[in-house]
Coordinates of C-alpha atoms in Angstrom, one line a residue:
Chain A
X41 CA -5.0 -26.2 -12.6
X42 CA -6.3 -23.0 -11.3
X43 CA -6.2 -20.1 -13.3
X44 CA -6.2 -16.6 -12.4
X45 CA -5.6 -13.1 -13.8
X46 CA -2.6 -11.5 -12.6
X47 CA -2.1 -8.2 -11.4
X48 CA 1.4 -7.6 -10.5
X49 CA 2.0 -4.1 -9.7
X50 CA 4.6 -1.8 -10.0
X51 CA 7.3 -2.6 -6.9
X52 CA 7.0 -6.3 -7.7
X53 CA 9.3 -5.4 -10.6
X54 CA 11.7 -3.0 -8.8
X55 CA 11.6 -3.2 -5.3
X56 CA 9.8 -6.5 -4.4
X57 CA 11.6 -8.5 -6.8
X58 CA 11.8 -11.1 -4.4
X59 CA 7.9 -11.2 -4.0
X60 CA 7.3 -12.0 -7.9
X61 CA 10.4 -14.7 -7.8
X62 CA 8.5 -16.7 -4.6
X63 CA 4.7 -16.3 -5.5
X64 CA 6.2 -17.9 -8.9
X65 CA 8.0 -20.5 -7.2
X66 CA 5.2 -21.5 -4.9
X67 CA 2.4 -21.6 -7.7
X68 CA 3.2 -24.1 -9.8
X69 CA 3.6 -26.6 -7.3
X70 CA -0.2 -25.6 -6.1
X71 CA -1.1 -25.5 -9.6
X72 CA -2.2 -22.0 -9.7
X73 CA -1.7 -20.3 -13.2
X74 CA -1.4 -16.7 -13.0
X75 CA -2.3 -14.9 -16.8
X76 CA -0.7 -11.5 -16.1
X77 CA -3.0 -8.9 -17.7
X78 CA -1.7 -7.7 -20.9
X79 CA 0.0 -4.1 -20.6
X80 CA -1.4 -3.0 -17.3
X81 CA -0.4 0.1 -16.1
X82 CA 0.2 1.6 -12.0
X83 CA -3.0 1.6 -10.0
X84 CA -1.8 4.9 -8.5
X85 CA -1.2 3.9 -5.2
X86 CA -2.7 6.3 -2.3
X87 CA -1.2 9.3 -4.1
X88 CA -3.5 9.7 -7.4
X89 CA -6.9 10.0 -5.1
X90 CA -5.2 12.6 -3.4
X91 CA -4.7 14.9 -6.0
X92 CA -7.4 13.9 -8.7
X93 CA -10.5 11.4 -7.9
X94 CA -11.6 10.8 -11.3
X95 CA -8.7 10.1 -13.2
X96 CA -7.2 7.9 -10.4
X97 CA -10.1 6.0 -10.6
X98 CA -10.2 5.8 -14.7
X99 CA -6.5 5.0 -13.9
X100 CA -7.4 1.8 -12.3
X101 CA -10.5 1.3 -14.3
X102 CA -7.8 0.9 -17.1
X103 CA -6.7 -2.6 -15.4
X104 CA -10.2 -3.4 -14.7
X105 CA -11.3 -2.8 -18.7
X106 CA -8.3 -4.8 -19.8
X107 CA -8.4 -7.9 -17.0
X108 CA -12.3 -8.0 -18.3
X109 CA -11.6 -8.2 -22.0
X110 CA -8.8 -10.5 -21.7
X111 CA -10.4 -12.9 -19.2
X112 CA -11.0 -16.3 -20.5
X113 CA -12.4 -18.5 -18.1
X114 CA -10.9 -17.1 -15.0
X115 CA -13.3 -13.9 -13.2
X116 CA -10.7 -13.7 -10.8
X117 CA -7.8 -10.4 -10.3
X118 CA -5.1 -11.6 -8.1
X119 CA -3.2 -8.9 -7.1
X120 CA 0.0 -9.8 -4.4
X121 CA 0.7 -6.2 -2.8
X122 CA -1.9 -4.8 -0.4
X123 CA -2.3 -1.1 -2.0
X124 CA -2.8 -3.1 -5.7
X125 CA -5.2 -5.3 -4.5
X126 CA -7.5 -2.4 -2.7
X127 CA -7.3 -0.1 -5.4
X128 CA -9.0 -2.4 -8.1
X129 CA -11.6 -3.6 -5.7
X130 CA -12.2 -0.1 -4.6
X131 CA -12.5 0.9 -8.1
X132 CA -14.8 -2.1 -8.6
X133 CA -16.7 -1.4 -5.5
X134 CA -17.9 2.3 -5.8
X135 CA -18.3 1.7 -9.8
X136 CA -21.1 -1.1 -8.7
X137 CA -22.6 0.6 -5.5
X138 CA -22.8 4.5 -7.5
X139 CA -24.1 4.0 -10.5
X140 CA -23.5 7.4 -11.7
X141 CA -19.5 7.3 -10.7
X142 CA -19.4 3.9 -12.7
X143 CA -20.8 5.7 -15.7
X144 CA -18.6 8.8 -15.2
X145 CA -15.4 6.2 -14.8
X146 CA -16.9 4.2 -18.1
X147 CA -17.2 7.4 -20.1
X148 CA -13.5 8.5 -19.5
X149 CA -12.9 4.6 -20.5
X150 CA -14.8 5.1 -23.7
X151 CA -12.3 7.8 -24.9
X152 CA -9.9 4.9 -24.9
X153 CA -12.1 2.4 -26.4
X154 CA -12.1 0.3 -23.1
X155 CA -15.7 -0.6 -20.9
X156 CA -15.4 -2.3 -17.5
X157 CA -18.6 -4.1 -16.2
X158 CA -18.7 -3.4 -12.6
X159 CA -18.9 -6.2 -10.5
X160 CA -18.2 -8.1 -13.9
X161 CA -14.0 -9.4 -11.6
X162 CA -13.6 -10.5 -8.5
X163 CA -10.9 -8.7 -7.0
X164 CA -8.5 -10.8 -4.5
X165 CA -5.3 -10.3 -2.7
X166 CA -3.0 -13.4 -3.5
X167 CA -3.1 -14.4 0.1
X168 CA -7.2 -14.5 0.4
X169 CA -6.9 -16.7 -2.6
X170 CA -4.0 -19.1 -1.4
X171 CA -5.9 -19.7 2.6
X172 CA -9.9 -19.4 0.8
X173 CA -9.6 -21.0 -2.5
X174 CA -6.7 -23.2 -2.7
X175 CA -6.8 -23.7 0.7
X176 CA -4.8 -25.3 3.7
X177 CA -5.4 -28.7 2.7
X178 CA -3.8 -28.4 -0.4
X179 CA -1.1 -26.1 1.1
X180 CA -0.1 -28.5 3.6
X181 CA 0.0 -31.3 1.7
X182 CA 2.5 -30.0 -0.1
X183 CA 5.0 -29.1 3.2
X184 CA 7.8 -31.3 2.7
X185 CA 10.1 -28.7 5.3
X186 CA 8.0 -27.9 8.0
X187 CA 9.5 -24.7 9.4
X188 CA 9.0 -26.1 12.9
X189 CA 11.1 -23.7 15.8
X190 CA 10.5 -20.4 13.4
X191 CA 8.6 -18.3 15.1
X192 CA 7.0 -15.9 12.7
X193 CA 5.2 -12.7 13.3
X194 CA 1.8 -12.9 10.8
X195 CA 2.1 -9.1 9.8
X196 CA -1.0 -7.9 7.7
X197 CA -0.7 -4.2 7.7
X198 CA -3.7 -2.3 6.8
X199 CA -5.3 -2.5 3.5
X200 CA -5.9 -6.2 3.3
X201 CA -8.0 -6.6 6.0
X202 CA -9.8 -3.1 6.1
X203 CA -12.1 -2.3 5.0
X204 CA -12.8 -5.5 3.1
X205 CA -15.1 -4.9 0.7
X206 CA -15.4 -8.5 -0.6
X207 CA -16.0 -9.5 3.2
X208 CA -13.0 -12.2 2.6
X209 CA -11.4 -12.0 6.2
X210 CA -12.7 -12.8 9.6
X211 CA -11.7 -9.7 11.6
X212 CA -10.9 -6.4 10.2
X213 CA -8.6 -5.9 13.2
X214 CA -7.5 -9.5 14.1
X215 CA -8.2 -11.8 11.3
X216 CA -6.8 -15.3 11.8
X217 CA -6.4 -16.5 8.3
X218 CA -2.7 -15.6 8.1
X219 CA -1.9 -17.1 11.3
X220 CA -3.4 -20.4 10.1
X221 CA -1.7 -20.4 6.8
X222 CA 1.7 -19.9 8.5
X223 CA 0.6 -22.9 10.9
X224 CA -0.1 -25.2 8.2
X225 CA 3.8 -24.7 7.3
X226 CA 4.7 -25.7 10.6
X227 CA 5.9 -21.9 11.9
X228 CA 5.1 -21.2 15.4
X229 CA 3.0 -18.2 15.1
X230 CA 3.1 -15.6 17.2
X231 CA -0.5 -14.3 18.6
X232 CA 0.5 -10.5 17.5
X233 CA -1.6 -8.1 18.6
X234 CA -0.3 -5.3 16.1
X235 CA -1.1 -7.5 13.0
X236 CA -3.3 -4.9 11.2
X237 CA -1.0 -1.6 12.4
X238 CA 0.1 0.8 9.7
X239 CA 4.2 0.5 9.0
X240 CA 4.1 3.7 8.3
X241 CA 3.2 4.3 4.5
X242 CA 3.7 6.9 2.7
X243 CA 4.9 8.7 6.0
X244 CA 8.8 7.6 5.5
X245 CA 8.6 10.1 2.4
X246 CA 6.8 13.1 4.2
X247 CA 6.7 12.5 8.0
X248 CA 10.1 10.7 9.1
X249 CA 9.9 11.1 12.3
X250 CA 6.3 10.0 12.3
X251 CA 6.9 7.2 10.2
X252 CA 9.9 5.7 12.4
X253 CA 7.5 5.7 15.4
X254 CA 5.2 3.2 13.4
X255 CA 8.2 1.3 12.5
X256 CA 9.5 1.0 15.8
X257 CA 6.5 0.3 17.5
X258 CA 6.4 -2.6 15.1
X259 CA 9.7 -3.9 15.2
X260 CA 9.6 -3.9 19.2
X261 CA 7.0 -6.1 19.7
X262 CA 7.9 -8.4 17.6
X263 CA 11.3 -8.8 18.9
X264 CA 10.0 -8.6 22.4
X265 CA 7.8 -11.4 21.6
X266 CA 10.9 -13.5 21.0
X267 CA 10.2 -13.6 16.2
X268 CA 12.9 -14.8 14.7
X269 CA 11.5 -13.2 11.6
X270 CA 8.0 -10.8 10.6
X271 CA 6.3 -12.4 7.6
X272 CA 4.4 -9.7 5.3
X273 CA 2.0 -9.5 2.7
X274 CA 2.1 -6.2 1.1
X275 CA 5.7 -4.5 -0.4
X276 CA 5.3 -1.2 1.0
X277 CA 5.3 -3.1 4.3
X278 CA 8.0 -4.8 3.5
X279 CA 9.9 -2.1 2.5
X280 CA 9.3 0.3 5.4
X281 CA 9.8 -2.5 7.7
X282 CA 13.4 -3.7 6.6
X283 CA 14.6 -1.0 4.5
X284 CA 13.9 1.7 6.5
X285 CA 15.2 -0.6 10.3
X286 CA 18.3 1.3 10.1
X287 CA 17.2 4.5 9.8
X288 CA 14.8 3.6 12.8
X289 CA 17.4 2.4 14.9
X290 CA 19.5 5.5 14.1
X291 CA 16.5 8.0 15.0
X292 CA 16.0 5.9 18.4
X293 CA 19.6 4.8 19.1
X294 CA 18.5 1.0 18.6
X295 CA 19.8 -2.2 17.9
X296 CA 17.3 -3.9 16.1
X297 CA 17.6 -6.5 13.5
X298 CA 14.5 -8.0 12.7
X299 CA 14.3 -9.5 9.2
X300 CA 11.2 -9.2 7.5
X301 CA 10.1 -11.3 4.6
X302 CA 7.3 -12.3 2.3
X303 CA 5.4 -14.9 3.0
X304 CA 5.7 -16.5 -0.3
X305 CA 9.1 -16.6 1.0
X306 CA 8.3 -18.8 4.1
X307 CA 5.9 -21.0 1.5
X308 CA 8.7 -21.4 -0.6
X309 CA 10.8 -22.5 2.3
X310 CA 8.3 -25.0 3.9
X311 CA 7.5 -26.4 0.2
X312 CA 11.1 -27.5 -0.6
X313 CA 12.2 -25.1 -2.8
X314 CA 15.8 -24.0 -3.3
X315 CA 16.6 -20.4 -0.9
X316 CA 17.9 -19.3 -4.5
X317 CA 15.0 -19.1 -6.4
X318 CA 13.3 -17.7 -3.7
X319 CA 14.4 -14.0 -3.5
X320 CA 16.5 -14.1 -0.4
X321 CA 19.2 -12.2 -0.2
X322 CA 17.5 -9.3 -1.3
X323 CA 16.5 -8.0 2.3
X324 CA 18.2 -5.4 4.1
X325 CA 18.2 -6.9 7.0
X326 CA 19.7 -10.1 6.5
X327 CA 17.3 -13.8 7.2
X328 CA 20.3 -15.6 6.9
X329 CA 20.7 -16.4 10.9
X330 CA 17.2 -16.8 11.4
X331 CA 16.5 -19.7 9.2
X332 CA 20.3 -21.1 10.0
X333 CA 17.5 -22.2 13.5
X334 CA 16.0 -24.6 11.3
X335 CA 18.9 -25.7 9.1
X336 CA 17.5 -23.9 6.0
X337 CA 21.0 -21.9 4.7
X338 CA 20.2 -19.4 2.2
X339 CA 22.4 -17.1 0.4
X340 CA 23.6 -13.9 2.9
X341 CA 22.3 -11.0 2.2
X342 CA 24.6 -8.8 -0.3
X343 CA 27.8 -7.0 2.8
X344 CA 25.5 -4.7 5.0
X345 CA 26.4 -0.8 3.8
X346 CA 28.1 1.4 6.4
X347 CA 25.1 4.1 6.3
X348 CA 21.9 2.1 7.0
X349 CA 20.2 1.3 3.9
X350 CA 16.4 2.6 2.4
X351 CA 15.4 5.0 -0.5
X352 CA 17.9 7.9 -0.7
X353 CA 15.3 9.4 1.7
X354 CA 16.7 12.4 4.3
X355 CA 16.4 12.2 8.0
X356 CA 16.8 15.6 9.3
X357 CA 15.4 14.9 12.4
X358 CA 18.6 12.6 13.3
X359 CA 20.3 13.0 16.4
X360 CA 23.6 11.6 15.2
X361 CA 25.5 10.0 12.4
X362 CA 24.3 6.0 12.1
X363 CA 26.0 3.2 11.3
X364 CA 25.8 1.5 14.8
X365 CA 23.8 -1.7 13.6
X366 CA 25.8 -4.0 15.6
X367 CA 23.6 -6.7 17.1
X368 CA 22.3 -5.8 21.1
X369 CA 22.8 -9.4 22.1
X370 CA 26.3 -10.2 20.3
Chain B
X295 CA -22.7 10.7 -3.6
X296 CA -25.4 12.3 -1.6
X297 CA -28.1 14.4 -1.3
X298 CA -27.8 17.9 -0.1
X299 CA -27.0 17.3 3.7
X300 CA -27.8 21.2 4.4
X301 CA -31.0 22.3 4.1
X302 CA -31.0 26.0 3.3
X303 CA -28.3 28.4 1.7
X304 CA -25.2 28.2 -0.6
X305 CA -24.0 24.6 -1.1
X306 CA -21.3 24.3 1.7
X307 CA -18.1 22.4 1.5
X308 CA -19.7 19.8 3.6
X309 CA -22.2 19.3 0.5
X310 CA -18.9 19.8 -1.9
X311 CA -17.5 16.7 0.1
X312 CA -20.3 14.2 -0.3
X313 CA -21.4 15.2 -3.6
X314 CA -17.5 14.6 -4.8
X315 CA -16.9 11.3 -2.9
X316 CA -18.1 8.0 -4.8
X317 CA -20.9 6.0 -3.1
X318 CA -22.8 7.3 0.1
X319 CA -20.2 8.7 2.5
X320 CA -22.5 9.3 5.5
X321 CA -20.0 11.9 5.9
X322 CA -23.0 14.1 7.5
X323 CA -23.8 11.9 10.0
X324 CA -20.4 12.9 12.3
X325 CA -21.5 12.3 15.8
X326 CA -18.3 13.6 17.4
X327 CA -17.2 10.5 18.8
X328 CA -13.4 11.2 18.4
X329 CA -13.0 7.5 18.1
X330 CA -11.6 8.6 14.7
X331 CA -8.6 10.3 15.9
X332 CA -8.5 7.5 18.7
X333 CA -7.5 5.1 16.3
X334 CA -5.1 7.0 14.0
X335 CA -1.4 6.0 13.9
X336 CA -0.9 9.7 12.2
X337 CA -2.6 11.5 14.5
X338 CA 0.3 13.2 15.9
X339 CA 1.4 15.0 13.5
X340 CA -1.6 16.3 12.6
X341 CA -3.2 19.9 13.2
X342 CA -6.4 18.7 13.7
X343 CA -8.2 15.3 14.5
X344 CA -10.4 13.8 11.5
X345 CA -13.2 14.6 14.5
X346 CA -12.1 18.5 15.0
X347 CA -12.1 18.3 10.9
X348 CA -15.6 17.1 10.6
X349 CA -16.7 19.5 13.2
X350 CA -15.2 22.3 11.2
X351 CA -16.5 21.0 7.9
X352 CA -19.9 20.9 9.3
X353 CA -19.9 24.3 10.6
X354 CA -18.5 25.4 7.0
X355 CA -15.2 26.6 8.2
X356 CA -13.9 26.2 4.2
X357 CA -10.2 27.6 4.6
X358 CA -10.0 26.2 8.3
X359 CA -10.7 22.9 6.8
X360 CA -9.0 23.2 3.0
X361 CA -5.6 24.4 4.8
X362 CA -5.2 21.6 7.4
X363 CA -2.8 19.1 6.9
X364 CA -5.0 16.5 8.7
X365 CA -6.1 14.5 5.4
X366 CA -2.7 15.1 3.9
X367 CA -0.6 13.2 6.6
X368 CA -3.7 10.2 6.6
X369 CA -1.8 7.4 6.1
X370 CA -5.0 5.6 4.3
X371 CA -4.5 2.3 7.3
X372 CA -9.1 2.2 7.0
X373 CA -8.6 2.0 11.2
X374 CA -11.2 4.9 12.0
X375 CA -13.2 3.7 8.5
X376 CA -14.1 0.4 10.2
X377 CA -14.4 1.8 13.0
X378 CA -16.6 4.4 12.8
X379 CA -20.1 4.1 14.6
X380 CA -21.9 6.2 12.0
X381 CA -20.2 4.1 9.0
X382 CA -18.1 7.4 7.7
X383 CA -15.6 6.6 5.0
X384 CA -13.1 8.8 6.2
X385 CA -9.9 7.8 4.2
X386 CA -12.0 8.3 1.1
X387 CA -13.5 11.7 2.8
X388 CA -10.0 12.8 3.2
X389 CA -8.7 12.0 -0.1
X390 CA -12.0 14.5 -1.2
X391 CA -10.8 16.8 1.3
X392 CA -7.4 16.4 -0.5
X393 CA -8.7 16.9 -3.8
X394 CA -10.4 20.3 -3.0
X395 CA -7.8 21.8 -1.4
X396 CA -5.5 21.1 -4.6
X397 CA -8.5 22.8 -6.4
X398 CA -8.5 25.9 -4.1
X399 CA -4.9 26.1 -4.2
X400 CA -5.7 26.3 -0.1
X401 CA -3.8 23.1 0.9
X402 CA -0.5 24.3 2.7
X403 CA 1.4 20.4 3.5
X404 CA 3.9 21.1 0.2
X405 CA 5.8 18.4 1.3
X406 CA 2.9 16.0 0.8
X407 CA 1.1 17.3 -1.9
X408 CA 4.8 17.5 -3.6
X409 CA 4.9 13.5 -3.2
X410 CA 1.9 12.9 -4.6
X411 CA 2.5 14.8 -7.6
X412 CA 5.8 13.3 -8.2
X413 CA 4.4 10.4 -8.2
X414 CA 1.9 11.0 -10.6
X415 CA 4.0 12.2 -13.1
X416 CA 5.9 9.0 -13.9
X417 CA 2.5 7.3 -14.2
X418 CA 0.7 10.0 -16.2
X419 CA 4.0 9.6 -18.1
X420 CA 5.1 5.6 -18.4
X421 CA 1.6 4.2 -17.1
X422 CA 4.3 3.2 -14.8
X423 CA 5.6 4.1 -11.1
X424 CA 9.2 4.9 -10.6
X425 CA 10.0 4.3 -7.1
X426 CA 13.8 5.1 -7.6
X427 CA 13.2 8.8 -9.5
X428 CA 10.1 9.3 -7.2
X429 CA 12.2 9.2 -4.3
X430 CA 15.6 11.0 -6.1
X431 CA 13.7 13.8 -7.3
X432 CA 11.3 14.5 -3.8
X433 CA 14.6 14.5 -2.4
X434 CA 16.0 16.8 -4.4
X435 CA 13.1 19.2 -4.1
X436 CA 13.0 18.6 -0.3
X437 CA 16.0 17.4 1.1
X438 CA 18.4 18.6 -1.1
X439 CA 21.0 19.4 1.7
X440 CA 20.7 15.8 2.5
X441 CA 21.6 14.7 -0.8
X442 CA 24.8 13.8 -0.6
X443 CA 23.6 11.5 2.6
X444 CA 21.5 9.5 0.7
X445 CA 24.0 8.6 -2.0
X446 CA 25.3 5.2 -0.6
X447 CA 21.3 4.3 0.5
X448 CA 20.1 4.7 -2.9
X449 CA 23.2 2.5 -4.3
X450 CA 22.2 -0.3 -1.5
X451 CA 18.5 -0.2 -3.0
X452 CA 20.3 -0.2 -6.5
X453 CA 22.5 -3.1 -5.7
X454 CA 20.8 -4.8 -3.5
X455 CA 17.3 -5.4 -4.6
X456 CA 18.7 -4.7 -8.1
X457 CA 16.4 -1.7 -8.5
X458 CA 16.5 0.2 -12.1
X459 CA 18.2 3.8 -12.2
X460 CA 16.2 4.4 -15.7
X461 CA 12.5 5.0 -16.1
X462 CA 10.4 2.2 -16.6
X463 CA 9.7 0.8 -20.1
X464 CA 6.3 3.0 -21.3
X465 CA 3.2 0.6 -21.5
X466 CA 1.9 0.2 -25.2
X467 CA -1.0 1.3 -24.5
X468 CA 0.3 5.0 -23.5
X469 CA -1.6 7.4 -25.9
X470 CA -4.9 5.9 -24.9
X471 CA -4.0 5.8 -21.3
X472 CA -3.8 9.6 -22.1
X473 CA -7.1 10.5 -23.8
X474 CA -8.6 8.4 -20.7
X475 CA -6.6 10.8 -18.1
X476 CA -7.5 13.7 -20.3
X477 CA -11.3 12.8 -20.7
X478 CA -11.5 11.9 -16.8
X479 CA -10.1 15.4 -15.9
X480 CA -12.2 17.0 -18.0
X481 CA -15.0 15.1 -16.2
X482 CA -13.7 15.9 -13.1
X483 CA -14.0 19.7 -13.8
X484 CA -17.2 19.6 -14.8

C-alpha cells in the first residue's frame, strides 16, 4: 500500500466531481491510499497572487502547515488539478529558495499557530505520481480492457509541465510521460503537438473572445487529427474545454463535438471498472459514442440543453443566437 | 528578492518589482528578445507585450506600466517563463506588477481585477472557492444584460455536474485562517 497526502481542491467537489469519483476508483486497485488533509482550505488559484502576494502565499502555506503536521509516514502532497498542484509547490519552492519570504510566510502562519518547514513535502501532481512512482508496470498489469482503437489526445495544459519546479517531467513543452501512460492502457495516442497550450484559463471569465480562440485552436486539431476523445489532467481544462465547446462553436459557427475527459476516467475504463462509478455522464459534451468504438457503453450524458451549456458566463461578442450543435458529419 | 538593480536615485518601480517578488526574479536582466510575447496565447488582447512592459518598467515609466492591462489578461500558461533566455519569471513578475497597480489604485482592466476579487471573497470568507456565486455574481456586476441568457447554462452546470447553488460549508479552521490573512496583510504593507 502506498500512502499519500491528499490535496483535493476546490472544483473536485463542485465542478470535477467526476475527477474525485475516478482517481477513487482507480486507486485502490493500485493500492494507493490517499489521507485527504484535514480541513484544508482553496489554494487561491491564479487570482489571490494577483491581488495580494503575501496572503496568497500564507493562504497556501495554510495546506502546507497542516499536510506537515498531519503527515505520518507519507512526505508526499498529491494534488489531482494542475492550478492545486502548482500553487503548493510554488509556495514550497520560493519559501525554500528565499529565505526571508519563508520567514515572512511562517510569521503570518504563527498568528494561527501553524509552521511549515520548507522543503519539509514533496509536492506532486497525481499524474507525476501514477507514471513516476507507481509506475507503468504496475499500471498495466492491471489493464484487463485495453482501450485499443481510442484514439486519445494526451492534453497537459500548462501548469503541470511548466515550469516544473520538482524537475518531474521530461519536456516542459513536449513531455512524453502522458503519452506513455495512455499507451500502457492500450489508447492509440495521438502525437499532439498542442499538448502544453493554454485552454484558455481564467480568460472565459474576462476575455471571451480571447478565450474561445484558445479553445478552438484546441478542439480543431484534435479533431482534425482524427481523436475520438481529449484526455485531461487539470479541471479548469476540462471545464473550458467541454463546457465552454458550445459557446465556441456558437462564437465561430462550428460543429464541434469533442468530448473531453479525465484521464482517471480512461484508467478507470482500461482497469475494468463499471462507466458508473466512474463519473461519466457528467460531461457536456457527451463520450457516450466515442467509447460505443470500443464496446465500453456508459451512461449518456444528462439531454443536451437547447442553449449550449458552461457557467452562466455572457458572450457579448456573439454573432447570433446558438443552439446549432448538430453533429457536421451526421 | 533582489538587490537594488539601479544604481543611483529614488528606488524605481523596476526595484519595487524585484524587491516584491519572492526568490531572484532576474527581472533586470530583460534583453528585449520579444520571445516573451512570441510565445503568449494572450497576447492579443493585450496593450502591450510582457517585452514592451519590461522596456517600460526599465525606463521607470510607473503609470505607463501600473495602467496596462498586459499582466492582467496573463493567463499564468509559464510559456515565456521557460522560455526566457535570461531566466525571467514573468508570470510571477506580472502577478507583482498586478499587485502594485491594485496598491496605486492605477490598474484600469475592472473586468479582471473584478474577478479576482470575487474570487477572493468566498475564500477569505469559507476558506473555500465558490465557482457557481463566483461566476453569478461577476455576471451580474458585468454582464448583467446578459443575465437572463445565462439562466438555462447555469441550471445545465447545476444539473448536470450536480454543482451546489449554496456556499460551501466554512472550513473549521476559519477564525485562524483569518488572523493568518490579517497578519500576512499587515506584512504585506509593511
Amino acid at each position: 500500500m502506498s500512502e499519500y497526502i491528499f490535496y483535493p481542491g476546490c472544483s473536485i467537489e463542485s465542478s470535477a466531481k467526476a475527477y474525485y469519483e475516478s482517481t477513487m476508483a482507480i486507486c485502490k486497485p493500485l493500492g494507493i491510499a490517499l489521507k485527504e488533509i484535514d480541513d484544508w482550505n482553496c489554494c487561491g488559484a491564479t487570482e489571490y497572487l494577483s491581488l495580494n502576494l503575501t496572503p496568497a502565499y500564507a493562504l497556501i502555506g495554510r495546506n502546507l502547515a497542516l499536510a506537515e503536521k498531519q503527515a505520518n509516514g507519507s512526505q508526499t502532497v498529491v494534488a489531482p488539478c494542475s492550478a492545486c498542484y502548482l500553487n503548493l509547490a510554488k509556495a514550497d519552492h520560493y519559501m525554500y529558495e528565499d529565505k526571508a519570504f519563508g520567514e515572512k510566510i511562517n510569521e503570518a502562519l504563527s498568528a494561527g499557530g501553524l509552521h511549515y518547514t520548507p522543503g519539509k513535502l514533496a509536492v506532486r501532481h497525481l499524474l507525476d505520481v501514477l507514471v513516476n512512482e507507481i509506475g507503468l508496470d504496475k499500471i498495466r498489469a492491471q489493464v484487463s480492457k485495453p482501450l485499443a482503437g481510442l484514439r486519445v489526445v494526451p492534453y497537459l495544459g500548462c501548469m503541470l509541465p511548466r515550469p516544473d519546479y520538482g524537475e518531474r517531467y521530461s519536456d516542459s513543452e513536449h513531455p512524453l510521460e502522458f503519452d506513455e501512460l495512455l499507451q500502457a492502457l492500450g489508447a492509440e495516442v495521438i502525437d499532439f503537438p498542442l499538448k502544453t497550450a493554454c485552454c484558455g484559463g481564467h480568460m472565459t471569465q474576462i476575455g471571451p473572445d480571447t478565450a474561445f480562440e484558445l479553445i478552438r485552436r484546441l478542439i480543431a486539431a484534435a479533431s482534425e487529427s482524427g481523436a475520438d476523445v481529449i484526455a485531461t489532467v487539470c479541471p479548469m481544462c476540462q471545464m473550458n474545454l467541454d463546457a465552454f465547446q458550445g459557446q465556441m462553436n456558437g462564437y465561430f459557427h462550428t460543429h464541434y463535438k469533442m468530448p473531453v475527459l479525465f484521464f482517471t476516467q480512461l484508467m478507470g475504463i482500461a482497469f475494468g471498472e463499471k462507466p458508473e462509478k466512474l463519473g461519466f455522464g457528467q460531461e457536456f459534451v457527451s463520450a457516450r459514442q466515442a467509447l460505443k468504438r470500443i464496446g465500453v457503453e456508459v451512461p449518456e450524458a444528462a439531454p443536451a440543453a437547447k442553449k449550449p451549456a458552461g457557467l452562466p458566463m455572457p458572450s457579448p461578442l456573439q454573432k447570433k443566437p446558438i443552439g446549432t450543435t448538430e453533429e457536421a458529419s451526421q | 528578492m533582489t538587490s537594488n538593480p539601479t544604481t543611483s536615485g529614488p528606488p524605481s518601480l523596476l526595484h519595487e518589482v524585484a524587491m516584491r517578488t519572492p526568490g531572484n526574479s532576474h527581472v533586470e536582466m530583460c534583453i528585449q528578445c520579444g520571445t516573451c510575447g512570441g510565445s503568449c496565447p494572450s497576447a492579443s488582447a493585450m496593450d502591450h507585450t510582457p517585452r514592451a512592459l519590461f522596456a517600460m518598467l526599465r525606463a521607470n515609466m510607473r503609470d505607463n506600466v501600473l495602467s496596462s492591462n498586459t499582466p492582467w489578461m496573463c493567463v499564468s500558461c509559464y510559456f515565456c517563463t521557460v522560455r526566457c533566455p535570461q531566466d525571467i519569471h514573468i508570470t510571477d513578475v506580472m502577478y507583482t506588477i498586478k499587485n502594485i497597480s491594485l496598491e496605486t489604485k492605477a490598474y484600469q482592466a475592472k473586468t479582471a481585477s473584478d474577478f479576482s476579487k470575487t474570487f477572493i471573497r468566498w475564500v477569505e470568507n469559507y476558506g473555500r472557492s465558490f465557482e457557481v456565486g463566483l461566476a453569478g455574481l461577476h455576471t451580474l456586476k458585468h454582464f448583467a444584460g446578459r443575465l437572463l441568457a445565462m439562466a438555462p447554462m447555469a441550471i445545465g452546470m447545476i444539473t448536470k455536474k450536480g454543482m451546489s447553488i449554496t456556499p460551501p460549508k466554512r472550513i473549521q479552521g476559519m477564525d485562524q485562517l483569518k488572523k493568518i490573512l490579517k497578519r500576512a496583510k499587515e506584512l504585506e504593507a509593511a
